Coordinates of C-alpha atoms and ligand atoms in Angstrom, one line a residue:
M240 CA 176.1 101.4 185.2
P241 CA 175.6 98.1 183.3
E242 CA 177.1 95.7 185.4
G243 CA 179.1 92.0 185.1
D244 CA 176.0 90.4 183.8
T245 CA 174.6 92.9 181.5
I246 CA 178.2 93.2 179.6
R247 CA 178.4 89.5 179.6
R248 CA 174.9 89.3 178.0
L249 CA 176.2 91.8 175.4
A250 CA 179.2 89.9 174.8
E251 CA 176.9 86.7 173.8
W252 CA 174.5 89.1 171.7
I253 CA 177.7 90.7 169.7
N254 CA 178.8 86.6 169.4
R255 CA 175.3 85.3 168.4
R256 CA 175.5 88.0 165.7
F257 CA 178.4 89.0 163.9
A258 CA 181.3 85.9 165.4
G259 CA 182.9 84.3 162.4
Q260 CA 181.7 87.7 160.1
R261 CA 184.2 89.9 158.4
C262 CA 184.5 93.6 159.0
E263 CA 183.8 95.2 155.8
R264 CA 184.4 99.1 156.7
C265 CA 185.2 100.8 159.8
V266 CA 185.0 104.0 161.1
T267 CA 186.5 105.4 164.4
R268 CA 186.3 109.1 166.3
D269 CA 187.9 109.0 168.9
P270 CA 191.1 109.8 169.4
R271 CA 192.6 106.9 171.1
L272 CA 191.6 105.1 168.1
V273 CA 193.0 107.2 165.4
H274 CA 194.7 105.3 162.5
V275 CA 193.0 101.9 163.9
D276 CA 191.0 100.0 161.1
L277 CA 190.1 96.9 161.7
A278 CA 188.3 96.6 158.1
G279 CA 189.3 93.0 156.7
T280 CA 189.6 91.4 159.9
V281 CA 186.9 88.6 161.0
L282 CA 185.1 89.4 164.7
R283 CA 186.3 85.7 166.7
E284 CA 184.7 86.4 169.4
A285 CA 183.3 89.0 172.0
D286 CA 184.2 88.0 176.0
A287 CA 184.1 90.2 178.9
H288 CA 185.8 90.1 182.1
G289 CA 183.8 91.8 184.9
K290 CA 182.3 95.1 183.1
H291 CA 184.9 95.1 180.4
L292 CA 184.0 94.1 177.1
L293 CA 186.8 92.7 174.8
I294 CA 186.1 91.9 170.9
R295 CA 188.2 89.5 169.6
F296 CA 189.6 89.7 165.7
D297 CA 191.4 87.1 164.0
D298 CA 194.5 89.7 163.3
G299 CA 195.7 89.1 167.4
R300 CA 193.9 92.4 168.1
T301 CA 191.5 93.0 171.0
L302 CA 189.0 96.1 171.1
F303 CA 188.2 96.3 174.6
A304 CA 185.2 98.9 176.1
H305 CA 184.3 99.9 179.4
L306 CA 180.6 101.7 179.3
R307 CA 180.6 103.4 182.7
M308 CA 178.0 105.2 183.1
E309 CA 176.9 106.5 179.5
G310 CA 178.4 104.2 177.4
S311 CA 176.5 101.5 175.0
F312 CA 177.0 99.3 172.1
K313 CA 174.3 99.1 169.1
V314 CA 174.2 95.4 167.9
G315 CA 172.4 95.2 164.4
P316 CA 170.7 98.2 163.5
R317 CA 172.1 101.1 162.3
A318 CA 172.3 104.0 165.0
I319 CA 170.3 107.1 165.0
E320 CA 172.6 108.7 167.3
P321 CA 174.5 111.8 165.7
E322 CA 177.9 111.0 164.3
W323 CA 180.0 112.4 167.2
R324 CA 178.5 110.0 169.7
R325 CA 179.3 106.9 167.5
R326 CA 183.1 106.5 169.0
I327 CA 183.6 103.3 166.5
E328 CA 181.1 101.7 164.0
L329 CA 181.9 98.7 162.2
W330 CA 180.0 97.3 159.1
M331 CA 180.0 93.7 159.3
E332 CA 178.2 91.1 156.9
D333 CA 175.0 91.6 158.2
G334 CA 174.3 94.6 160.3
R335 CA 176.2 97.2 162.1
L336 CA 178.0 97.3 165.5
T337 CA 177.9 100.7 167.0
G338 CA 179.6 102.2 170.2
V339 CA 177.8 105.2 171.4
D340 CA 179.0 107.7 173.8
V341 CA 181.7 104.3 175.2
P342 CA 183.9 106.4 177.3
V343 CA 187.1 103.7 177.8
L344 CA 187.9 102.4 173.9
G345 CA 190.7 101.0 173.3
I346 CA 193.0 98.4 171.0
V347 CA 195.6 95.6 172.5
A348 CA 197.0 92.9 171.4
T349 CA 195.0 90.1 172.2
A350 CA 198.0 88.1 174.0
H351 CA 198.5 91.4 176.2
E352 CA 194.5 91.7 177.3
D353 CA 196.0 91.1 181.0
R354 CA 197.3 95.0 180.7
I355 CA 193.5 95.9 180.4
V356 CA 192.2 93.3 182.9
G357 CA 195.0 91.9 184.3
H358 CA 194.3 93.7 187.8
L359 CA 191.0 92.4 188.5
G360 CA 189.8 90.1 190.6
P361 CA 188.0 86.6 189.6
D362 CA 185.2 87.3 186.8
L363 CA 181.7 86.8 188.4
C364 CA 179.9 86.2 185.1
G365 CA 182.7 84.0 182.8
P366 CA 182.0 80.5 181.7
E367 CA 183.8 79.2 184.7
L368 CA 182.5 79.3 187.9
P369 CA 184.9 82.2 189.6
D370 CA 187.8 81.1 192.3
L371 CA 186.0 82.9 195.5
D372 CA 188.1 81.5 197.8
A373 CA 190.8 84.0 195.5
V374 CA 188.0 86.6 196.3
L375 CA 187.9 85.6 200.1
D376 CA 191.7 86.2 200.6
R377 CA 191.4 89.5 198.8
L378 CA 189.2 90.8 201.2
A379 CA 191.1 89.3 204.1
E380 CA 193.5 91.9 202.9
V381 CA 191.3 94.9 203.2
P382 CA 189.4 94.5 206.5
D383 CA 188.7 98.3 207.1
E384 CA 186.8 98.4 203.8
P385 CA 183.2 99.1 204.2
L386 CA 181.1 95.8 202.7
S387 CA 179.8 97.7 199.8
G388 CA 182.6 99.7 199.0
A389 CA 184.5 96.2 198.9
L390 CA 182.0 94.5 196.6
L391 CA 182.5 97.7 194.1
D392 CA 186.2 97.4 194.2
Q393 CA 187.2 95.5 191.1
R394 CA 190.3 94.5 192.1
N395 CA 188.6 92.4 194.8
V396 CA 186.0 90.8 192.9
A397 CA 184.9 91.4 188.9
G398 CA 181.1 92.2 188.0
F399 CA 179.6 93.7 190.8
G400 CA 177.9 96.9 190.2
N401 CA 176.0 99.3 192.7
V402 CA 172.8 97.7 192.5
Y403 CA 174.4 94.3 194.3
A404 CA 176.4 96.7 196.5
V405 CA 173.3 98.1 197.3
E406 CA 170.8 94.7 197.1
L407 CA 173.2 92.4 198.7
P408 CA 173.8 93.6 202.0
F409 CA 169.9 94.5 202.2
V410 CA 169.4 90.3 201.2
V411 CA 171.7 89.4 204.4
G412 CA 171.1 91.9 206.8
V413 CA 174.5 93.9 207.2
S414 CA 175.0 97.3 207.0
P415 CA 176.9 98.5 203.8
S416 CA 179.0 100.4 205.9
Q417 CA 179.9 97.4 207.6
P418 CA 184.0 96.6 207.9
V419 CA 184.5 93.3 205.8
G420 CA 186.6 92.1 208.5
T421 CA 183.9 92.3 211.1
I422 CA 181.8 90.2 209.1
G423 CA 181.0 86.7 209.8
G424 CA 179.6 84.5 207.0
L425 CA 181.4 86.4 203.6
A426 CA 182.1 83.5 202.1
G427 CA 177.9 82.6 202.6
L428 CA 177.5 86.2 201.0
L429 CA 179.5 85.6 197.9
G430 CA 178.0 82.5 197.3
L431 CA 174.7 83.7 196.8
G432 CA 175.6 87.2 195.5
T433 CA 177.6 85.2 192.9
A434 CA 174.6 82.6 192.0
V435 CA 172.2 85.9 192.0
I436 CA 174.6 87.8 189.1
R437 CA 175.3 84.7 187.3
T438 CA 171.5 83.7 187.2
N439 CA 170.6 87.6 185.4
A440 CA 173.7 87.2 183.0
A441 CA 172.6 83.8 182.0
R442 CA 169.0 84.7 181.7
G443 CA 168.6 88.5 182.0
P444 CA 167.4 90.7 182.9
Q445 CA 168.8 91.9 186.2
N446 CA 166.9 90.8 189.0
T447 CA 167.8 90.3 192.0
T448 CA 164.4 89.6 193.7
G449 CA 163.3 86.9 192.2
R450 CA 159.7 88.0 192.1
K451 CA 159.0 89.4 188.6
L452 CA 161.2 87.8 186.1
Q453 CA 160.2 90.2 182.9
L454 CA 160.7 93.2 185.0
D455 CA 163.8 95.2 186.4
D456 CA 163.1 94.5 190.0
H457 CA 165.0 95.5 193.0
W458 CA 164.6 95.2 196.8
I459 CA 165.5 98.6 198.0
Y460 CA 168.3 100.1 195.0
R461 CA 167.0 103.7 194.8
K462 CA 164.0 103.3 197.0
R463 CA 165.8 106.0 199.9
G464 CA 162.9 107.4 201.9
R465 CA 160.4 104.8 201.2
L466 CA 159.5 101.8 203.6
C467 CA 161.5 98.8 204.1
P468 CA 160.0 95.7 202.6
L469 CA 160.4 93.7 205.2
C470 CA 159.8 95.7 208.6
A471 CA 158.3 99.0 207.0
T472 CA 161.2 101.2 208.8
T473 CA 161.9 104.3 206.3
L474 CA 165.1 103.4 204.1
V475 CA 167.9 105.9 204.4
G476 CA 170.9 106.4 202.2
W477 CA 173.5 108.9 200.8
E478 CA 173.6 110.6 197.8
E479 CA 176.5 110.0 195.6
R480 CA 178.3 112.5 196.8
N481 CA 177.9 112.0 200.5
S482 CA 178.8 108.3 200.0
P483 CA 182.2 107.3 200.7
W484 CA 182.4 104.6 198.0
R485 CA 180.8 107.8 195.6
R486 CA 177.7 105.7 194.9
V487 CA 173.9 106.4 195.9
T488 CA 173.2 104.2 198.5
T489 CA 170.1 103.2 200.4
W490 CA 169.8 100.8 203.5
C491 CA 167.3 99.4 206.5
P492 CA 168.7 101.1 209.9
T493 CA 166.6 98.3 211.5
C494 CA 167.5 95.1 209.5
Q495 CA 171.0 96.2 208.8
P496 CA 172.5 97.9 211.8
L497 CA 176.2 98.6 211.9
E498 CA 177.8 96.7 214.6
D499 CA 180.8 96.1 215.9
N500 CA 180.8 92.5 214.9
R501 CA 178.0 91.4 212.2
T502 CA 176.9 87.7 210.9
V503 CA 175.4 87.7 207.2
D504 CA 171.8 86.3 207.6
L505 CA 171.6 83.0 205.3
D506 CA 168.3 82.2 206.9
R507 CA 167.0 85.7 205.5
A508 CA 168.5 85.9 202.2
R509 CA 167.1 82.3 201.9
R510 CA 163.5 83.7 202.9
L511 CA 163.8 86.9 200.5
L512 CA 165.0 84.5 197.6
A513 CA 162.9 82.0 197.9
L514 CA 161.9 82.7 194.3
H515 CA 164.8 83.7 192.7
P516 CA 166.3 80.8 190.2
A517 CA 169.4 81.9 191.7
R518 CA 168.7 79.1 193.9
R519 CA 169.5 76.0 191.5
E520 CA 173.0 77.8 191.1
P521 CA 176.0 75.4 192.3
T522 CA 177.2 78.7 194.3
W523 CA 174.2 79.4 196.3
P524 CA 175.0 78.5 200.1
R525 CA 173.3 75.1 201.0
Ligands
ZN723 ZN1 163.8 96.5 207.4

């Protein structure tokens, strides 16, 4: 699933290609968009909040989208997918913007975007640094939530998806099931995770190791059954259906034991991410 960094990059891409251009023709094939016609409007800007994409037009309307697992946008060339999969197609002055298989699409008044994103926690990948104290406050209200579930809950913080929910606990040596109320040093974990996702949003592609910046690269995500890259213990995990937070999960039982109380290991994180450009981000824990 695209995470906050990917959606932010998509918004920037739409901006570079289409901001300031008039929509010349608009075709929708989504029951929620019946009667919606954006032809004649100018695309002002694309933005993101967490995993929500917001495309604003000069008539005061915002097209919002959430891609979940299956959706995508084609920016520029004509989409080749069959018509019924192209839920919305906009003919812009300089190319086509097509939402393919996008499961959540709708129109809202730009002034009322908070109806769509108002319930979300601070946006990790926005132009402003997120308020991590506000995230800590929200986590303090759900002390029994397992770490990965709490990171995935967009009401706590908007932007982390399952890659980060698997990788961040590994990097700091905490079990994904460790209740957040029993974790010492959560602020350091959040600062580190924010630094990594913001770096990926700015540079792309998504990378949680810093080792092969031209490749999508992860420590243990979807590597269940393989060996821990640090201690060579066999990685364990859950399929989606067995996971309390309904996502594929992997962890190292030696590096990430579930304990009564556990402290985030920032030395381990600094060692593992020694080559990651996230180290230059302001939220990186010093
Ligand atoms: Zn290990």
